[in-house]
mmCIF file of C-alpha atoms and ligand atoms in Angstrom:
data_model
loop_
_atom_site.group_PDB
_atom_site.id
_atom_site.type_symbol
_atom_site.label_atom_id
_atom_site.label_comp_id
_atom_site.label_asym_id
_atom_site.label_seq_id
_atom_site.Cartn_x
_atom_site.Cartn_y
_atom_site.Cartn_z
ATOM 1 C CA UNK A 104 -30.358 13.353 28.909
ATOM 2 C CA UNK A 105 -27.638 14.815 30.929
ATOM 3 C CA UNK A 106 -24.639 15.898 29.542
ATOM 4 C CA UNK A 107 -21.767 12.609 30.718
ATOM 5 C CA UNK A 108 -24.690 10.413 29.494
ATOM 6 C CA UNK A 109 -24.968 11.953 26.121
ATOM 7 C CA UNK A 110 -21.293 12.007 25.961
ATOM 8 C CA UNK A 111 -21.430 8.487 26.910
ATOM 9 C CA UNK A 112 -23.272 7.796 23.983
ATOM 10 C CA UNK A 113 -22.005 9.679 20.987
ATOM 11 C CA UNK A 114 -18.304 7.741 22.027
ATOM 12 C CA UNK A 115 -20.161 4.734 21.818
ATOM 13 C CA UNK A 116 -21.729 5.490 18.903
ATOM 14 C CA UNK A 117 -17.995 6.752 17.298
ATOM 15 C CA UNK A 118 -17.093 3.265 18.404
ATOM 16 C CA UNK A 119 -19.562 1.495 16.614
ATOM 17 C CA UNK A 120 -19.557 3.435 13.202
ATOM 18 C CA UNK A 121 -15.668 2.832 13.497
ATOM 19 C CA UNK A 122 -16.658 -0.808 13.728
ATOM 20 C CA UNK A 123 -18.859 -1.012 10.747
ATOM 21 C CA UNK A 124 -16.096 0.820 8.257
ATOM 22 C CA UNK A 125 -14.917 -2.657 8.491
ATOM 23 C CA UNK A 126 -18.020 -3.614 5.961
ATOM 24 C CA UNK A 127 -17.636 -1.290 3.443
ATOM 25 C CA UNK A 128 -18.138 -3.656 0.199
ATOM 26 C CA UNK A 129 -15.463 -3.377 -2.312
ATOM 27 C CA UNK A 130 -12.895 -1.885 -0.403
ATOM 28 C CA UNK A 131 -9.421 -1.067 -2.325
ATOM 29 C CA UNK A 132 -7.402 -2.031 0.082
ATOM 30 C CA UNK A 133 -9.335 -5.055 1.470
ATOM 31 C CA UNK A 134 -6.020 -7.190 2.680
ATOM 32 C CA UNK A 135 -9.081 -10.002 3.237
ATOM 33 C CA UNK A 136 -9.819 -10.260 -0.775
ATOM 34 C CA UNK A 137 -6.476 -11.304 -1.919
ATOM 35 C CA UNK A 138 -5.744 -11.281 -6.220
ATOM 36 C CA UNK A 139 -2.858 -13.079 -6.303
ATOM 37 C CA UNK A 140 -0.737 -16.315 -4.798
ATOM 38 C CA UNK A 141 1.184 -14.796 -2.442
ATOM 39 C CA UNK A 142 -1.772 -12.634 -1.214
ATOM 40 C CA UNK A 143 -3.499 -15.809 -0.869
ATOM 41 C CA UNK A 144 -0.887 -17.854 1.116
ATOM 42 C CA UNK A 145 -1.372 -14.961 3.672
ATOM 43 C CA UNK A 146 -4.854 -15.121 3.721
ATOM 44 C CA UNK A 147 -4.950 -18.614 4.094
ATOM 45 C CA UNK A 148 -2.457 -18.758 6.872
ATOM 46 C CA UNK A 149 -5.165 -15.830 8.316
ATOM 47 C CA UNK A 150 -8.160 -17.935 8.538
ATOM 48 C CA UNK A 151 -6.369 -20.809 9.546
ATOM 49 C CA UNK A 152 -5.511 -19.053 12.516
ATOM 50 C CA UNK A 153 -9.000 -17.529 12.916
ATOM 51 C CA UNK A 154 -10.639 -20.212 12.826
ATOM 52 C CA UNK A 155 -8.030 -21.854 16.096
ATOM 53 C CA UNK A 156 -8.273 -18.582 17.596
ATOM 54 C CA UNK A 157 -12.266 -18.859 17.819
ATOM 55 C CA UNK A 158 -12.433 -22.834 18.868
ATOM 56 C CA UNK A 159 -9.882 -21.408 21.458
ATOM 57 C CA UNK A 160 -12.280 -18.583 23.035
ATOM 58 C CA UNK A 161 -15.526 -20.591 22.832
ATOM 59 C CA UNK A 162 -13.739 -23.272 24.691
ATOM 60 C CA UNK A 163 -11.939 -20.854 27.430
ATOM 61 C CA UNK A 164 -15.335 -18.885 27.854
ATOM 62 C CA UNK A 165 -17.547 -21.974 27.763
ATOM 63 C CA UNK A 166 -15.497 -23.678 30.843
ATOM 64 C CA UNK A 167 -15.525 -20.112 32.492
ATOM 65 C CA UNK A 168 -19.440 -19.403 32.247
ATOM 66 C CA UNK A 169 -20.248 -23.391 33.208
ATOM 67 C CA UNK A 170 -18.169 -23.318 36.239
ATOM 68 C CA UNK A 171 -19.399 -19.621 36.801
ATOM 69 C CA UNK A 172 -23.169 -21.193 37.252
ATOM 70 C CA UNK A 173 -22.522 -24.595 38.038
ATOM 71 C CA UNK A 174 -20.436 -24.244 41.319
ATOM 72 C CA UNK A 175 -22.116 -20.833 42.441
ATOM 73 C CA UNK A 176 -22.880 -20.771 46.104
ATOM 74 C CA UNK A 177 -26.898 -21.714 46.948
ATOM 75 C CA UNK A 178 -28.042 -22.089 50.169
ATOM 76 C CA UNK A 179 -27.692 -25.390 51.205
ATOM 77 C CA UNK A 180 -25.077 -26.684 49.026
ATOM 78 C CA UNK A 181 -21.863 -27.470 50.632
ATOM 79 C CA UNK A 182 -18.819 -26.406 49.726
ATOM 80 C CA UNK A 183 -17.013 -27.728 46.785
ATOM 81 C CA UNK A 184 -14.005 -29.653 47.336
ATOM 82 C CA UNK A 185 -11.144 -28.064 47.413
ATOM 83 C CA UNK A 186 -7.773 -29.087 45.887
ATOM 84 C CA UNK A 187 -4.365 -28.445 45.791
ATOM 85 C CA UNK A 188 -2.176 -29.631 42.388
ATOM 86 C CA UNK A 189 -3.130 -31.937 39.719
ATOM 87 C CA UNK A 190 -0.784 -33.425 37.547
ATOM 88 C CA UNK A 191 -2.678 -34.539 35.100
ATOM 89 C CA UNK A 192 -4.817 -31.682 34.766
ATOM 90 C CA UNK A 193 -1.687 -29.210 34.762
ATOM 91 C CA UNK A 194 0.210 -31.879 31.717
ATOM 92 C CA UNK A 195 -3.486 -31.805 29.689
ATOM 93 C CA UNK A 196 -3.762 -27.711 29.602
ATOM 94 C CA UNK A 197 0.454 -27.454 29.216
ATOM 95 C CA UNK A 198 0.424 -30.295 26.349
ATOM 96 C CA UNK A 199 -2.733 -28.555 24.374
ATOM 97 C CA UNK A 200 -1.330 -25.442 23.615
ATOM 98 C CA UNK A 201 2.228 -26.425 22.989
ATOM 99 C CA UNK A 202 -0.115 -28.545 19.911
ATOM 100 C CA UNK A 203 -1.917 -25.790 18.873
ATOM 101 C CA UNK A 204 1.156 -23.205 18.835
ATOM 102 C CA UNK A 205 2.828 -26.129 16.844
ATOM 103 C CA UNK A 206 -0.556 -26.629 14.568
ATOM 104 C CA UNK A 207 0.079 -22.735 13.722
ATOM 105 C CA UNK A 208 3.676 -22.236 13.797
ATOM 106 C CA UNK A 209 4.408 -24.849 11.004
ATOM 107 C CA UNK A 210 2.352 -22.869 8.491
ATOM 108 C CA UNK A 211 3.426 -19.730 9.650
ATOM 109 C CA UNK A 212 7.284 -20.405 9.019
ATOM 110 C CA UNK A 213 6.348 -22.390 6.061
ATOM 111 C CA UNK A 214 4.173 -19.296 4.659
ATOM 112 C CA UNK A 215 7.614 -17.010 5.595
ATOM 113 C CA UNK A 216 9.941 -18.982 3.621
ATOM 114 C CA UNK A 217 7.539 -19.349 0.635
ATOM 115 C CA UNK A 218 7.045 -15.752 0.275
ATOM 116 C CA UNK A 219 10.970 -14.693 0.566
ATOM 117 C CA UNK A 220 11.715 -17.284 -2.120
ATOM 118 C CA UNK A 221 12.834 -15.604 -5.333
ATOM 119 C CA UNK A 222 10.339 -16.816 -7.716
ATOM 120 C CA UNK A 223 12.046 -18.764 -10.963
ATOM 121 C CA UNK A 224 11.309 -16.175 -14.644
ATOM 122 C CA UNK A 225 10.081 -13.089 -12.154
ATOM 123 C CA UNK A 226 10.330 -10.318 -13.972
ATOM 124 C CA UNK A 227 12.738 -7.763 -11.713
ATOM 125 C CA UNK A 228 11.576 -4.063 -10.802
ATOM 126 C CA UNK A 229 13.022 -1.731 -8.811
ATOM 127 C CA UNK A 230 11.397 0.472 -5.998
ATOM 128 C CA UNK A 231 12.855 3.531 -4.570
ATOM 129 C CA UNK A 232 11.200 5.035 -2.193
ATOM 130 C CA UNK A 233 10.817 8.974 -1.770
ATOM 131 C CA UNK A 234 9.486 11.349 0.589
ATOM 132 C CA UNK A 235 6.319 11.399 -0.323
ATOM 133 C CA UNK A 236 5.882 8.834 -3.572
ATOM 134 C CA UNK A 237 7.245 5.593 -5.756
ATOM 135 C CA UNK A 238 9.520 5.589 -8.456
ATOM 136 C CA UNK A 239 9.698 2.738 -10.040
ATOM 137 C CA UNK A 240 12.738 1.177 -12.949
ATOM 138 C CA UNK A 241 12.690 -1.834 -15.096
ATOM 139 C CA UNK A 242 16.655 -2.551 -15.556
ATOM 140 C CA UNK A 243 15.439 -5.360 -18.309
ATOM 141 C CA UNK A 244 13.994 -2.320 -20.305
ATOM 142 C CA UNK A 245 15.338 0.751 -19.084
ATOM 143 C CA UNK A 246 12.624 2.314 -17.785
ATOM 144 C CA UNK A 247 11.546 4.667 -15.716
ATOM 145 C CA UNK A 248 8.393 5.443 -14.139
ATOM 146 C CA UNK A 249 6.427 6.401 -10.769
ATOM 147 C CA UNK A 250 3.234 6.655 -8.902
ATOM 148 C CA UNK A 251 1.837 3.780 -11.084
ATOM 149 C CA UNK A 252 3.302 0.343 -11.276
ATOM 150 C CA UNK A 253 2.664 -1.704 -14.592
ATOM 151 C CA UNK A 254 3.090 -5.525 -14.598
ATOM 152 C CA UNK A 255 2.237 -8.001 -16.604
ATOM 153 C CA UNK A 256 -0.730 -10.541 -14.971
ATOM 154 C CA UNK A 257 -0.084 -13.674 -13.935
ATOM 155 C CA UNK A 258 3.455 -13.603 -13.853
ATOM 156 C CA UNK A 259 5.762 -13.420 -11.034
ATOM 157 C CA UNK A 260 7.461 -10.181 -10.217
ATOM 158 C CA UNK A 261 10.259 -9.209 -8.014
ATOM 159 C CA UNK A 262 10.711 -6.181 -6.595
ATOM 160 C CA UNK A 263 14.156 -5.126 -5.320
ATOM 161 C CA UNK A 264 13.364 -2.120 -3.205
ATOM 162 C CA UNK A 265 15.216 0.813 -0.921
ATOM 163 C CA UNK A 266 14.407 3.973 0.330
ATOM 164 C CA UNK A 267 16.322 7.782 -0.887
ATOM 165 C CA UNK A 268 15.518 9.375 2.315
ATOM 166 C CA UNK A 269 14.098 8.281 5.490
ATOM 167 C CA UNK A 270 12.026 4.566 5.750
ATOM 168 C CA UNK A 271 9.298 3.395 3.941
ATOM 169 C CA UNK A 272 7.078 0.490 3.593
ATOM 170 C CA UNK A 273 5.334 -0.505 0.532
ATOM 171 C CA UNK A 274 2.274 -1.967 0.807
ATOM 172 C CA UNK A 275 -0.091 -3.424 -1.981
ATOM 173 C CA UNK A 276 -2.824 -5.304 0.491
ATOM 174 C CA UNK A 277 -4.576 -7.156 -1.985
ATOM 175 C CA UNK A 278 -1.069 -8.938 -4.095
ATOM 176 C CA UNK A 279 1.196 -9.135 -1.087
ATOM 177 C CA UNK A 280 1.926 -8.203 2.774
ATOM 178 C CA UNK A 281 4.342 -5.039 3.795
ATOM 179 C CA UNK A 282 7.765 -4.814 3.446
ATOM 180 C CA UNK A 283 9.820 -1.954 4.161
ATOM 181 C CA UNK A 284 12.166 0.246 2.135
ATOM 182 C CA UNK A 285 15.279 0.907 3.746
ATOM 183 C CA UNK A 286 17.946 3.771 2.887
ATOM 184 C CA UNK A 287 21.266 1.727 1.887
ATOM 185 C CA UNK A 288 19.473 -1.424 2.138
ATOM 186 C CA UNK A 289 18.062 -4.181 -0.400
ATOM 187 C CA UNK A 290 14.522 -5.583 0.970
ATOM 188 C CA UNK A 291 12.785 -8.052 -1.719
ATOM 189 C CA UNK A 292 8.879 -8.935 -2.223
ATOM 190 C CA UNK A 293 7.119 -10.568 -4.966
ATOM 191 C CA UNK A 294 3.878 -9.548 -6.592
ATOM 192 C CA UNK A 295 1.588 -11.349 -8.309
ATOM 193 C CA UNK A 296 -1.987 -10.886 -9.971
ATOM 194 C CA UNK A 297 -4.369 -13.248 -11.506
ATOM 195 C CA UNK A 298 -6.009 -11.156 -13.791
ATOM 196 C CA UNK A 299 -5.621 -7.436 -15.536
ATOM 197 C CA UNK A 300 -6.802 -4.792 -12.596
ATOM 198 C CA UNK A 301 -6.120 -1.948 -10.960
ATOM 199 C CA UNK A 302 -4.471 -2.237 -7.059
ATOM 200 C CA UNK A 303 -3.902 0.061 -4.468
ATOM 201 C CA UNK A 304 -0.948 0.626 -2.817
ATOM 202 C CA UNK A 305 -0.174 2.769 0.323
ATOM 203 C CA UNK A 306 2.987 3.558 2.213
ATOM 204 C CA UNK A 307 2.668 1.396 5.306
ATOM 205 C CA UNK A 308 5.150 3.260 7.696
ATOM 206 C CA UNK A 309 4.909 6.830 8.959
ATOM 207 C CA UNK A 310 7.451 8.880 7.177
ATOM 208 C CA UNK A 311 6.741 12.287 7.663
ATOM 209 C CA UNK A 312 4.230 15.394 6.987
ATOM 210 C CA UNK A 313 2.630 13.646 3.874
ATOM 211 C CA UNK A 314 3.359 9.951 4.537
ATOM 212 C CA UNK A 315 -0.709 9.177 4.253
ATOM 213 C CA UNK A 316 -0.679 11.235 0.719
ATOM 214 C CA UNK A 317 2.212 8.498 -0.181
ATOM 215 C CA UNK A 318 0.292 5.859 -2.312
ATOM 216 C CA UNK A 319 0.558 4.775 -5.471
ATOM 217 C CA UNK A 320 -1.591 1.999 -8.044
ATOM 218 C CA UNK A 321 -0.598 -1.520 -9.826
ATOM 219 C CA UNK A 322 -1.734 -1.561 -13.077
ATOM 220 C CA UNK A 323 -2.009 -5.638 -14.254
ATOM 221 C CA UNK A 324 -1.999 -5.913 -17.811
ATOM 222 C CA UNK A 325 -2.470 -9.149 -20.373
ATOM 223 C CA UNK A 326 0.458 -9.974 -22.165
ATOM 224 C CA UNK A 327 0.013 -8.138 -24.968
ATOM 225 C CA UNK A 328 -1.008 -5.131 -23.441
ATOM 226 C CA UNK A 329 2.025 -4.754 -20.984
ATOM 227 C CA UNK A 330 4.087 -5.470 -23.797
ATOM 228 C CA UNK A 331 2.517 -2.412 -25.738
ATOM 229 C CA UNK A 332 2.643 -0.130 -22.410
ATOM 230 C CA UNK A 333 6.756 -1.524 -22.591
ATOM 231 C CA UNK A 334 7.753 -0.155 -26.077
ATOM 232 C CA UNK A 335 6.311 2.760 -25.564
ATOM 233 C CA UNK A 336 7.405 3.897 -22.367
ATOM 234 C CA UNK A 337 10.966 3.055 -24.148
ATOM 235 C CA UNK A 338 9.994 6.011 -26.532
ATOM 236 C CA UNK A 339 11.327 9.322 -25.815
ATOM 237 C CA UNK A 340 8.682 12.630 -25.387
ATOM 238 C CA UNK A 341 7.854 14.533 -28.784
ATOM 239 C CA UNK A 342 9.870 17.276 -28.787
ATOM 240 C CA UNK A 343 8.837 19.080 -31.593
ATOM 241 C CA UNK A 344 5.403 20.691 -31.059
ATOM 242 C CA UNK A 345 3.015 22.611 -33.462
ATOM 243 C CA UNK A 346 4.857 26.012 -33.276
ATOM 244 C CA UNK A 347 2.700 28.667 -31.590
ATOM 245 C CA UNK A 348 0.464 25.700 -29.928
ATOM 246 C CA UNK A 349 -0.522 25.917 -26.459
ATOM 247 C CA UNK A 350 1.847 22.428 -25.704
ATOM 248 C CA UNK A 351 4.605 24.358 -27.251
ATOM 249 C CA UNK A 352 3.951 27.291 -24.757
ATOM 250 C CA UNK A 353 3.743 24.751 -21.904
ATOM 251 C CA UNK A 354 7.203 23.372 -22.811
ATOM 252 C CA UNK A 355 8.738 26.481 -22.540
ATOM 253 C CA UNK A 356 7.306 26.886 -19.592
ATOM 254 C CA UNK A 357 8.615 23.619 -18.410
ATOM 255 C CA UNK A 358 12.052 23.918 -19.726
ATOM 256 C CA UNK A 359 12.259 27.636 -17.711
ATOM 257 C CA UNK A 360 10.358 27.890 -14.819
ATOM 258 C CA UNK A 361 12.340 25.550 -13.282
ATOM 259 C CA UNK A 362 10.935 22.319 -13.487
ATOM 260 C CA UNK A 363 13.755 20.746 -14.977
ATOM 261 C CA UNK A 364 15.528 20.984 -11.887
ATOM 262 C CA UNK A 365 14.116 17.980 -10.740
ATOM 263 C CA UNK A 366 11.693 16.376 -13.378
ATOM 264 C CA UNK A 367 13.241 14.209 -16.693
ATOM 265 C CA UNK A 368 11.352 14.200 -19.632
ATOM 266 C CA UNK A 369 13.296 11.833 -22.102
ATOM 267 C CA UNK A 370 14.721 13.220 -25.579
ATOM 268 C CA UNK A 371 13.887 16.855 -23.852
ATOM 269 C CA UNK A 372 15.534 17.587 -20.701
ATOM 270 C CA UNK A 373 17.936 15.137 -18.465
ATOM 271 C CA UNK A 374 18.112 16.643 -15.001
ATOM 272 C CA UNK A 375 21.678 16.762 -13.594
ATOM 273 C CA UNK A 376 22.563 15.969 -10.250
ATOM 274 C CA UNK A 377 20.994 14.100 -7.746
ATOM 275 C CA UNK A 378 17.489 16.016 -7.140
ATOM 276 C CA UNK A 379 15.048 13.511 -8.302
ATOM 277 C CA UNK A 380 11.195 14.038 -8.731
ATOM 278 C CA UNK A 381 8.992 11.815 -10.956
ATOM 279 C CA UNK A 382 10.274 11.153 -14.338
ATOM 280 C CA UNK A 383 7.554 13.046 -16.781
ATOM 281 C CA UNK A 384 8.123 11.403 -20.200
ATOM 282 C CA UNK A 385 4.836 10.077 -20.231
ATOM 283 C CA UNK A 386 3.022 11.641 -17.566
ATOM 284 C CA UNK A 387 -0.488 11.583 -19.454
ATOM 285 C CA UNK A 388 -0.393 7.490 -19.600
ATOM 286 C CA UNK A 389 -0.583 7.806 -15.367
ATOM 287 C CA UNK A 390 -3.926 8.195 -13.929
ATOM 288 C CA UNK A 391 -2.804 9.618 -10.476
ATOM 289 C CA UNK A 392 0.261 11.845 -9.931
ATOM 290 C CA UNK A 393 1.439 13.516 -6.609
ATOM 291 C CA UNK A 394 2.277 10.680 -5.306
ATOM 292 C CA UNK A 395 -0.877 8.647 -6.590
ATOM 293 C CA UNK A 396 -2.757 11.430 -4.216
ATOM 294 C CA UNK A 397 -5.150 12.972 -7.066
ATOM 295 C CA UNK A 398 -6.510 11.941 -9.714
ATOM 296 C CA UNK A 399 -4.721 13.147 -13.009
ATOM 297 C CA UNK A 400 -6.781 15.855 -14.526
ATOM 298 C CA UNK A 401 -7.390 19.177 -15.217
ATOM 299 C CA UNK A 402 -8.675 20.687 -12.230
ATOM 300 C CA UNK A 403 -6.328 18.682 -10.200
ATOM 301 C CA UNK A 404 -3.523 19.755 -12.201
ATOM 302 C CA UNK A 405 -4.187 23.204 -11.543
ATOM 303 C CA UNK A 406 -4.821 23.160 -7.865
ATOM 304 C CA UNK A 407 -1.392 21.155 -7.433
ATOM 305 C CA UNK A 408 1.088 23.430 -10.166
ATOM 306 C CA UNK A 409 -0.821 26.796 -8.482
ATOM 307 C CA UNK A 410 0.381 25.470 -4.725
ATOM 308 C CA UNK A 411 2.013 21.775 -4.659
ATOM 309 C CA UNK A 412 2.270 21.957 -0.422
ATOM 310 C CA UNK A 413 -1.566 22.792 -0.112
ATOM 311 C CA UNK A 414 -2.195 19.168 -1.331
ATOM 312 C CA UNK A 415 0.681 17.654 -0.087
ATOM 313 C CA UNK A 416 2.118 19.416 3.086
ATOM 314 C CA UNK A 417 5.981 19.393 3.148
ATOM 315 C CA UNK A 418 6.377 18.037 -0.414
ATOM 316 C CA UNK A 419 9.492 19.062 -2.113
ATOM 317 C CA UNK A 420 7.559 20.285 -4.987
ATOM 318 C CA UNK A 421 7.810 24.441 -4.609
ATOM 319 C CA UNK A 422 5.441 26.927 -5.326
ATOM 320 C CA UNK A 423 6.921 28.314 -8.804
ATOM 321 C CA UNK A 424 4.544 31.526 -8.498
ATOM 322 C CA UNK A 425 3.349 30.395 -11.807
ATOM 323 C CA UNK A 426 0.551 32.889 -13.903
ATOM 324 C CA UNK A 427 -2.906 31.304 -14.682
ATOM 325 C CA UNK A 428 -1.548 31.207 -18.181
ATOM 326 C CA UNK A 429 1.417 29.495 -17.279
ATOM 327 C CA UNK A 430 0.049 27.000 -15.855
ATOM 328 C CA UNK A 431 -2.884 26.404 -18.341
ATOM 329 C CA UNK A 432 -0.692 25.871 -21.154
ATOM 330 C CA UNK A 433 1.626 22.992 -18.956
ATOM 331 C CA UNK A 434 -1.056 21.471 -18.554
ATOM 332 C CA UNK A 435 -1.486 21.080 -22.129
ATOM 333 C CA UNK A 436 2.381 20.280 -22.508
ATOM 334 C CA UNK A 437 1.197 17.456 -19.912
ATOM 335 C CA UNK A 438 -1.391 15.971 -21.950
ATOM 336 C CA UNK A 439 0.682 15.588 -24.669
ATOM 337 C CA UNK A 440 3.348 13.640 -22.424
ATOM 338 C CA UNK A 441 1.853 10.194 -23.964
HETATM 339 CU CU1 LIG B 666 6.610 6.809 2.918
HETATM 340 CU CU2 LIG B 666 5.088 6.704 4.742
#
């Protein structure tokens, strides 16, 4: 094979292993296997227009290839007749779209109206967005959390969202569409899940070095449950320690190596002024941090206190030059961060 042909090839072949990512089973962000009502309505309003879309092209192409074969030149056969204007031919293929824009159009505004609606007994959260993760408050409750959204399942839930720093667009494909996160600006969108899961949720507009390491999870929780995960995040951190423990050397560490410049940890350290990182009162109960970009444990802890921009290029989070022992014993401060 010569070298364009085998070019050729392998771009084709990129093409087509592009194409089948599409079937990857069980896909986390799968905007095509809605959870939830308003993910549904979209989804709906989708296939609806699918479905159109395809009776459309078979139609179109079908006309195309008959005419294609049927009034192809053979020797012999005379011309076709020719024609100039047709009014009823010109009414018919004016008339049939103006139907099936109208057939789509009154779902589609319907669908947009429907999903701005405040929903009545939504329970209200707050989004901020940051450069590069979510923070998220619960006014009712006085909460504060990030990186992992808890709500309670089937209920309704508003967010009221808006950005600290430069645009963002929150994104949770399988509960809801996008909607973006604007600095000085209120944007709305409701969530909903059917059941207690686990969602993922990605920052849908580019905004900056780590704006694909901007994600973040929505925890769905029964009733009960969410109302558990409530009173305690209400609790403020232990801040007495077993004296000469490893968690007591890690808080130490937090309280003077500079963390608490930017990170709360409730009942031990309120940060003053307006540099805001993720509120750590109870870190441990969060199964991603850094921006929902690793998995929270040990070895990822390390990696990420040893040399935050490594993982997350640009982030805000700087390199304290901390020792191997320094940073084994916040770690255990972390764990106990409940
Ligand atoms: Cu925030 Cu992209």
């Amino acid at each position: 094979m010569n070298k364009k042909r085998f070019f050729k090839y392998k771009n084709l072949s990129l093409l087509i292993l592009l194409f089948l990512t599409a079937c990857i089973e069980n896909a986390p962000m799968d905007s095509l296997s809605p959870a939830g009502p308003y993910a549904r309505q979209i989804d709906d309003l989708f296939w609806l227009t699918f479905w159109i879309a395809v009776g459309v092209f078979f139609i179109v192409q079908g006309a195309l290839i008959f005419s294609v074969f049927y009034f192809r030149d053979m020797p012999g056969k005379p011309e076709p007749k020719q024609i100039h204007g047709n009014n009823i031919l010109e009414l018919t293929w004016t008339i049939i779209p103006i139907l099936i824009l109208a057939a789509i159009a009154v779902p589609t505004v319907r669908t947009i109206f429907d999903l701005a609606r405040e929903p009545e007994g939504a329970l209200k959260i707050e989004v901020i967005g940051h450069q590069w993760w979510f923070e998220y408050k619960y006014p009712d409750y006085g909460i504060t959390t990030a990186n992992v959204l808890v709500i309670p399942a089937d209920t309704p839930v508003r967010l009221e969202m808006w950005s600290n720093d430069v645009l963002h667009n929150y994104w949770v494909p399988k509960l809801n569409g996008k909607r973006y996160l604007v600095p000085g600006q209120k944007t709305y969108l409701n969530l909903q899940a059917d059941s207690p899961d686990e969602f993922w949720a990605q920052c849908g507009e580019y905004c900056g070095l780590s704006h694909s390491k901007m994600r973040g999870r929505v925890l769905s929780l029964n009733q009960k449950d969410f109302e558990n995960w409530v009173n305690n995040q209400k609790l403020n951190a232990n801040k007495d320690l077993a004296e000469g423990s490893l968690a007591e050397e890690g808080q130490q560490v937090y309280l003077n190596a500079g963390c608490t410049q930017c990170h709360v940890i409730n009942g031990v350290w309120d940060v003053q002024g307006d540099r805001i990182a993720p509120n750590l009162t109870h870190f441990a109960n969060r199964n991603v941090f850094a921006g929902a970009a690793l998995k929270n444990n040990k070895e990822n802890l390390t990696k990420w206190l040893a040399n935050p921009a490594e993982i997350k290029p640009g982030t805000f989070m700087p390199n304290l030059e901390l020792t191997e022992k320094e940073i084994e014993a916040l770690i255990a401060y972390l764990g106990t961060l409940k």
